[in-house]
């Protein structure tokens, strides 16, 4: 799986180098809600992410994103087994690959994201640390507004990754520049 993702990423950047004005890059700040169904846990964390992609057809892009968590967050939750319980969450990093269909005009673009994400996080409850490595379907919707001919400001909602009882979902805002 890692070799397949590496090959896809390398071919993405090789094709982008050949395509004039089809490559774009940028960054986002994202705000995630982590939910864990078994304990009804909800914790908010944030991340910074780098975005790189290229246009393969007039309405289809291939995009890769790498994110790094900014800080840990602690929330108190009432559980049936332990009563009030504090849980600390740290989002370490994530890597996403998306197919990004979009509709655009001179002012704005509306797009969807469909892909896969690998995320690494950890939780600590009752002084027990648990590592979470999740890989799963990732999807979202977004809108970008042209500031200049080659610069976009983006707002989007994403389901970053979901596996069994664990889910990261949230909003991000950022920019991209076309080359």
XYZ file of N, CA and C in Angstrom:
537
model
N 0.833 -1.189 0.000
C 0.000 0.000 0.000
C 0.880 1.256 0.000
N 1.949 1.249 0.828
C 2.839 2.410 0.882
C 3.525 2.642 -0.456
N 3.932 1.551 -1.127
C 4.587 1.678 -2.431
C 3.628 2.243 -3.465
N 2.358 1.825 -3.399
C 1.348 2.331 -4.325
C 1.118 3.825 -4.110
N 1.014 4.259 -2.852
C 0.827 5.683 -2.555
C 2.041 6.497 -2.986
N 3.243 5.975 -2.765
C 4.457 6.677 -3.175
C 4.511 6.807 -4.697
N 4.182 5.739 -5.415
C 4.174 5.779 -6.878
C 3.147 6.783 -7.391
N 1.979 6.820 -6.768
C 0.943 7.780 -7.175
C 1.404 9.206 -6.922
N 2.029 9.446 -5.785
C 2.509 10.794 -5.466
C 3.609 11.231 -6.432
N 4.558 10.352 -6.723
C 5.637 10.698 -7.644
C 5.123 10.950 -9.054
N 4.188 10.125 -9.512
C 3.641 10.345 -10.853
C 2.815 11.615 -10.898
N 2.165 11.956 -9.786
C 1.409 13.207 -9.705
C 2.330 14.390 -9.927
N 3.447 14.428 -9.234
C 4.365 15.556 -9.356
C 5.103 15.542 -10.693
N 5.370 14.368 -11.258
C 6.015 14.295 -12.572
C 5.084 14.839 -13.649
N 3.822 14.465 -13.612
C 2.845 14.976 -14.588
C 2.648 16.470 -14.402
N 2.646 16.938 -13.172
C 2.443 18.361 -12.904
C 3.583 19.193 -13.467
N 4.780 18.657 -13.446
C 5.926 19.398 -13.977
C 5.797 19.595 -15.480
N 5.127 18.687 -16.171
C 4.950 18.793 -17.611
C 3.781 19.687 -18.003
N 2.874 19.937 -17.092
C 1.658 20.675 -17.409
C 1.769 22.129 -16.970
N 1.678 23.030 -17.936
C 1.775 24.458 -17.645
C 0.460 24.951 -17.044
N 0.548 25.727 -15.966
C -0.622 26.299 -15.287
C -1.605 25.248 -14.785
N -1.162 24.046 -14.556
C -2.060 23.003 -14.068
C -1.692 22.545 -12.669
N -0.589 22.982 -12.149
C -0.136 22.601 -10.824
C -0.568 23.675 -9.827
N -0.955 23.269 -8.619
C -1.276 24.227 -7.570
C -0.773 23.710 -6.227
N -0.525 24.639 -5.336
C -0.061 24.294 -3.990
C -0.567 25.354 -3.028
N -0.649 24.986 -1.756
C -1.127 25.930 -0.753
C -1.125 25.333 0.628
N -1.934 25.886 1.490
C -2.014 25.416 2.856
C -3.355 25.726 3.480
N -3.688 24.995 4.522
C -4.945 25.165 5.252
C -4.683 25.102 6.747
N -5.552 25.722 7.493
C -5.650 25.479 8.924
C -6.990 24.764 9.109
N -6.984 23.666 9.850
C -8.185 22.835 9.984
C -8.547 22.667 11.459
N -9.837 22.586 11.704
C -10.383 22.411 13.050
C -11.227 21.149 13.043
N -10.778 20.148 13.821
C -11.374 18.811 13.793
C -12.124 18.513 15.064
N -13.231 17.784 14.927
C -13.942 17.201 16.056
C -13.688 15.703 16.006
N -13.109 15.196 17.065
C -12.864 13.761 17.197
C -14.019 13.198 18.012
N -14.670 12.163 17.496
C -15.724 11.498 18.256
C -15.387 10.023 18.379
N -15.696 9.516 19.546
C -15.488 8.099 19.838
C -16.814 7.572 20.357
N -17.459 6.740 19.569
C -18.809 6.286 19.868
C -18.951 5.484 21.144
N -17.962 4.672 21.495
C -18.109 3.777 22.647
C -18.209 4.534 23.970
N -17.577 5.714 24.086
C -17.640 6.489 25.332
C -18.326 7.843 25.127
N -18.923 8.066 23.959
C -19.563 9.329 23.636
C -18.592 10.494 23.826
N -17.329 10.282 23.443
C -16.276 11.276 23.581
C -16.288 12.226 22.392
N -16.179 13.532 22.664
C -16.052 14.541 21.615
C -14.955 15.511 22.029
N -13.885 15.586 21.223
C -12.742 16.445 21.527
C -12.377 17.228 20.264
N -12.022 18.499 20.427
C -11.643 19.344 19.287
C -10.136 19.560 19.273
N -9.539 19.420 18.089
C -8.119 19.696 17.873
C -7.978 20.444 16.544
N -6.787 20.965 16.296
C -6.551 21.679 15.041
C -5.261 21.184 14.400
N -5.107 21.530 13.119
C -3.914 21.108 12.383
C -3.593 22.120 11.297
N -2.349 22.061 10.846
C -1.913 22.783 9.649
C -1.665 21.743 8.579
N -2.036 22.056 7.328
C -1.791 21.085 6.271
C -1.278 21.761 5.015
N -0.416 21.039 4.330
C 0.072 21.448 3.025
C -0.749 20.763 1.958
N -1.017 21.470 0.873
C -1.850 20.977 -0.219
C -1.055 21.075 -1.518
N -1.071 20.022 -2.324
C -0.451 20.060 -3.652
C -1.305 19.219 -4.590
N -1.504 19.712 -5.800
C -2.312 18.962 -6.745
C -2.095 19.416 -8.162
N -2.747 18.714 -9.068
C -2.695 19.128 -10.464
C -3.993 18.785 -11.165
N -4.276 19.539 -12.198
C -5.478 19.388 -12.996
C -5.199 18.367 -14.095
N -5.920 17.224 -14.073
C -5.724 16.185 -15.079
C -6.704 16.303 -16.230
N -7.800 16.987 -16.004
C -8.813 17.230 -17.009
C -9.520 18.503 -16.596
N -10.264 19.150 -17.437
C -10.809 20.473 -17.137
C -11.579 20.547 -15.819
N -12.239 19.480 -15.386
C -13.015 19.522 -14.140
C -12.538 18.511 -13.094
N -11.404 17.853 -13.316
C -10.901 16.831 -12.386
C -9.462 17.145 -11.973
N -9.227 17.152 -10.665
C -7.894 17.333 -10.095
C -7.526 16.107 -9.276
N -6.232 15.861 -9.142
C -5.695 14.876 -8.202
C -4.922 15.694 -7.175
N -5.167 15.402 -5.901
C -4.607 16.251 -4.846
C -4.055 15.417 -3.703
N -2.954 15.865 -3.130
C -2.371 15.251 -1.946
C -2.282 16.280 -0.831
N -2.484 15.843 0.400
C -2.405 16.731 1.564
C -1.644 16.038 2.685
N -0.835 16.830 3.375
C -0.110 16.348 4.547
C -0.433 17.302 5.691
N -0.888 16.761 6.813
C -1.261 17.591 7.949
C -0.499 17.234 9.203
N -0.255 18.257 10.027
C 0.395 18.085 11.329
C -0.478 18.714 12.402
N -0.728 17.962 13.467
C -1.520 18.473 14.579
C -0.808 19.618 15.280
N -1.582 20.602 15.761
C -0.994 21.775 16.410
C -0.837 21.620 17.917
N -1.817 21.024 18.582
C -1.756 20.896 20.043
C -2.654 19.753 20.491
N -2.491 19.341 21.732
C -3.393 18.346 22.293
C -4.565 19.077 22.940
N -5.615 18.329 23.146
C -6.807 18.892 23.772
C -7.343 17.881 24.776
N -7.844 18.383 25.894
C -8.386 17.509 26.936
C -9.842 17.870 27.192
N -10.679 16.853 27.275
C -12.099 17.026 27.566
C -12.495 16.045 28.660
N -13.441 16.463 29.493
C -14.000 15.572 30.508
C -15.297 14.989 29.983
N -15.441 13.683 30.183
C -16.594 12.969 29.658
C -17.180 12.118 30.773
N -18.492 12.019 30.829
C -19.143 11.118 31.776
C -19.280 9.746 31.129
N -18.752 8.720 31.810
C -18.852 7.355 31.300
C -19.624 6.504 32.282
N -20.206 5.428 31.792
C -20.950 4.508 32.657
C -20.009 3.754 33.583
N -18.823 3.372 33.048
C -17.906 2.532 33.816
C -17.125 3.302 34.868
N -16.641 4.535 34.537
C -15.701 5.242 35.405
C -16.217 6.579 35.924
N -17.430 6.955 35.617
C -17.928 8.272 36.016
C -17.288 9.349 35.149
N -16.893 10.470 35.762
C -16.263 11.559 35.007
C -14.824 11.178 34.689
N -14.471 11.265 33.413
C -13.183 10.803 32.934
C -12.585 11.855 32.009
N -11.326 12.229 32.244
C -10.634 13.166 31.368
C -9.888 12.395 30.296
N -10.061 12.840 29.055
C -9.390 12.217 27.919
C -8.615 13.283 27.178
N -7.323 13.017 26.942
C -6.470 13.924 26.176
C -6.265 13.322 24.791
N -6.389 14.165 23.759
C -6.212 13.730 22.383
C -5.090 14.519 21.737
N -4.217 13.815 21.024
C -3.173 14.444 20.218
C -3.296 13.909 18.802
N -3.511 14.809 17.829
C -3.495 14.443 16.418
C -2.069 14.660 15.944
N -1.361 13.574 15.656
C 0.045 13.675 15.276
C 0.200 14.154 13.829
N -0.327 13.379 12.882
C -0.183 13.722 11.468
C -1.187 12.937 10.648
N -1.334 13.345 9.399
C -2.171 12.612 8.459
C -1.709 12.885 7.039
N -2.042 11.954 6.152
C -1.727 12.062 4.734
C -2.971 11.659 3.958
N -3.401 12.503 3.020
C -4.604 12.240 2.233
C -4.301 12.340 0.745
N -4.982 11.519 -0.047
C -4.946 11.592 -1.502
C -6.395 11.665 -1.961
N -6.703 12.666 -2.825
C -8.076 12.898 -3.256
C -8.210 12.994 -4.763
N -9.371 12.607 -5.246
C -9.864 13.006 -6.550
C -10.769 14.194 -6.252
N -10.572 15.285 -7.003
C -11.272 16.535 -6.693
C -11.996 17.066 -7.936
N -13.260 16.654 -8.151
C -14.030 17.251 -9.239
C -14.462 18.662 -8.834
N -14.471 19.587 -9.812
C -14.846 20.954 -9.483
C -15.571 21.634 -10.627
N -16.415 22.581 -10.269
C -17.080 23.470 -11.210
C -16.574 24.865 -10.889
N -16.140 25.614 -11.924
C -15.569 26.923 -11.634
C -15.957 27.936 -12.698
N -15.881 29.207 -12.282
C -16.038 30.324 -13.199
C -14.960 31.345 -12.847
N -15.079 32.584 -13.303
C -14.051 33.593 -13.048
C -14.004 34.068 -11.605
N -15.062 33.820 -10.837
C -15.165 34.328 -9.471
C -14.910 33.278 -8.403
N -15.440 32.065 -8.627
C -15.392 31.053 -7.568
C -15.328 29.654 -8.160
N -15.071 28.699 -7.279
C -15.080 27.288 -7.630
C -15.777 26.516 -6.510
N -16.531 25.510 -6.886
C -17.179 24.608 -5.932
C -16.639 23.222 -6.235
N -16.252 22.491 -5.198
C -15.616 21.199 -5.443
C -16.013 20.168 -4.399
N -15.775 18.917 -4.762
C -15.953 17.783 -3.856
C -14.601 17.094 -3.708
N -14.422 16.408 -2.610
C -13.206 15.635 -2.359
C -13.606 14.190 -2.068
N -12.935 13.246 -2.705
C -13.170 11.836 -2.442
C -11.830 11.132 -2.498
N -11.461 10.482 -1.388
C -10.159 9.833 -1.357
C -9.966 8.965 -0.137
N -8.698 8.833 0.236
C -8.319 8.008 1.375
C -7.338 8.793 2.241
N -7.441 8.595 3.560
C -6.560 9.273 4.513
C -5.969 8.263 5.476
N -4.721 8.492 5.813
C -4.024 7.743 6.877
C -3.718 8.746 7.968
N -4.243 8.536 9.178
C -4.051 9.468 10.296
C -3.477 8.739 11.497
N -2.568 9.412 12.200
C -2.001 8.897 13.441
C -2.328 9.870 14.560
N -2.908 9.341 15.630
C -3.285 10.144 16.790
C -3.080 9.294 18.041
N -3.237 9.911 19.201
C -3.169 9.152 20.457
C -4.121 9.770 21.461
N -4.652 8.924 22.329
C -5.509 9.385 23.421
C -4.921 8.881 24.735
N -5.141 9.661 25.777
C -4.708 9.270 27.118
C -5.882 9.432 28.067
N -6.277 8.335 28.709
C -7.341 8.322 29.715
C -6.876 7.443 30.858
N -7.108 7.890 32.076
C -6.696 7.129 33.256
C -5.221 6.756 33.179
N -4.403 7.658 32.654
C -2.955 7.482 32.506
C -2.576 6.321 31.591
N -3.527 5.885 30.770
C -3.262 4.843 29.787
C -3.286 5.494 28.413
N -2.151 5.383 27.700
C -2.078 5.966 26.364
C -2.433 4.905 25.335
N -3.237 5.329 24.357
C -3.650 4.430 23.286
C -3.309 5.107 21.955
N -2.537 4.415 21.112
C -2.198 4.934 19.791
C -3.305 4.563 18.819
N -3.716 5.532 18.016
C -4.728 5.311 16.999
C -4.094 5.521 15.629
N -4.024 4.498 14.839
C -3.583 4.600 13.451
C -4.775 4.218 12.602
N -5.312 5.192 11.888
C -6.539 4.972 11.134
C -6.290 5.204 9.645
N -6.856 4.344 8.832
C -6.841 4.515 7.383
C -8.259 4.292 6.906
N -8.770 5.231 6.106
C -10.134 5.060 5.636
C -10.565 6.095 4.624
N -11.812 5.973 4.235
C -12.431 6.865 3.273
C -12.454 8.292 3.811
N -12.139 9.231 2.936
C -12.146 10.650 3.278
C -12.928 11.385 2.199
N -13.808 12.292 2.623
C -14.617 13.013 1.640
C -14.986 14.384 2.180
N -15.380 15.264 1.269
C -15.759 16.599 1.702
C -16.281 17.452 0.565
N -16.710 18.656 0.936
C -17.198 19.660 0.000
C -16.513 20.973 0.317
N -16.232 21.758 -0.730
C -15.570 23.028 -0.497
C -15.925 24.068 -1.534
N -15.506 25.282 -1.219
C -15.727 26.407 -2.114
C -14.507 27.302 -2.056
N -14.053 27.754 -3.219
C -12.908 28.654 -3.288
C -13.293 29.934 -3.997
N -12.727 31.053 -3.560
C -12.995 32.362 -4.150
C -11.692 32.929 -4.686
N -11.686 33.340 -5.953
C -10.487 33.888 -6.576
C -10.173 35.270 -6.006
N -8.962 35.425 -5.485
C -8.463 36.707 -5.016
C -7.721 37.385 -6.170
N -6.957 36.591 -6.910
C -6.326 37.002 -8.157
C -6.586 35.883 -9.158
N -6.054 36.016 -10.357
C -6.265 34.992 -11.379
C -5.697 33.633 -10.975
N -4.645 33.635 -10.146
C -4.015 32.373 -9.765
C -4.072 32.069 -8.267
N -4.761 32.899 -7.471
C -4.838 32.673 -6.023
C -6.286 32.481 -5.583
N -6.507 31.431 -4.810
C -7.833 31.107 -4.280
C -7.810 31.083 -2.760
N -8.885 31.542 -2.140
C -9.115 31.364 -0.711
C -10.207 30.302 -0.604
N -9.959 29.234 0.182
C -10.853 28.081 0.249
C -11.480 27.906 1.617
N -12.722 27.434 1.629
C -13.432 27.004 2.838
C -14.007 25.631 2.533
N -13.865 24.685 3.482
C -14.381 23.346 3.209
C -14.765 22.596 4.474
N -15.626 21.604 4.278
C -16.005 20.654 5.317
C -15.513 19.293 4.863
N -14.908 18.526 5.807
C -14.398 17.187 5.471
C -14.651 16.187 6.577
N -14.896 14.975 6.168
C -14.812 13.815 7.043
C -13.411 13.273 6.781
N -12.475 13.605 7.659
C -11.066 13.282 7.418
C -10.833 11.785 7.378
N -11.258 11.091 8.414
C -11.087 9.638 8.460
C -12.057 9.074 9.486
N -12.515 7.871 9.217
C -13.430 7.192 10.123
C -13.089 5.721 10.124
N -12.974 5.160 11.315
C -12.665 3.738 11.439
C -13.358 3.215 12.684
N -14.175 2.205 12.518
C -14.943 1.622 13.616
C -15.665 2.718 14.402
N -15.279 2.939 15.647
C -15.931 3.927 16.508
C -15.282 5.306 16.464
N -14.188 5.486 15.748
C -13.428 6.731 15.775
C -13.672 7.545 14.511
N -13.811 8.870 14.671
C -14.054 9.720 13.514
C -13.445 11.105 13.736
N -12.766 11.629 12.707
C -12.303 13.014 12.666
C -13.097 13.719 11.574
N -13.750 14.819 11.941
C -14.599 15.549 11.025
C -14.480 17.028 11.340
N -14.469 17.898 10.323
C -14.368 19.312 10.628
C -14.288 20.229 9.432
N -13.866 21.464 9.711
C -13.789 22.529 8.725
C -12.344 22.976 8.555
N -12.050 23.501 7.361
C -10.736 24.084 7.149
C -10.867 25.332 6.294
N -9.876 26.195 6.416
C -9.790 27.419 5.614
C -8.348 27.564 5.181
N -8.146 28.038 3.945
C -6.782 28.173 3.462
C -6.713 28.855 2.118
N -5.619 28.594 1.420
C -5.380 29.218 0.136
C -4.656 28.250 -0.787
N -4.767 28.474 -2.084
C -3.961 27.760 -3.062
C -3.496 28.748 -4.127
N -2.320 28.477 -4.672
C -1.749 29.282 -5.750
C -1.511 28.373 -6.943
N -1.946 28.791 -8.127
C -1.734 28.020 -9.357
C -0.430 28.428 -10.002
N 0.258 27.462 -10.623
C 1.527 27.730 -11.301
C 1.414 27.387 -12.762
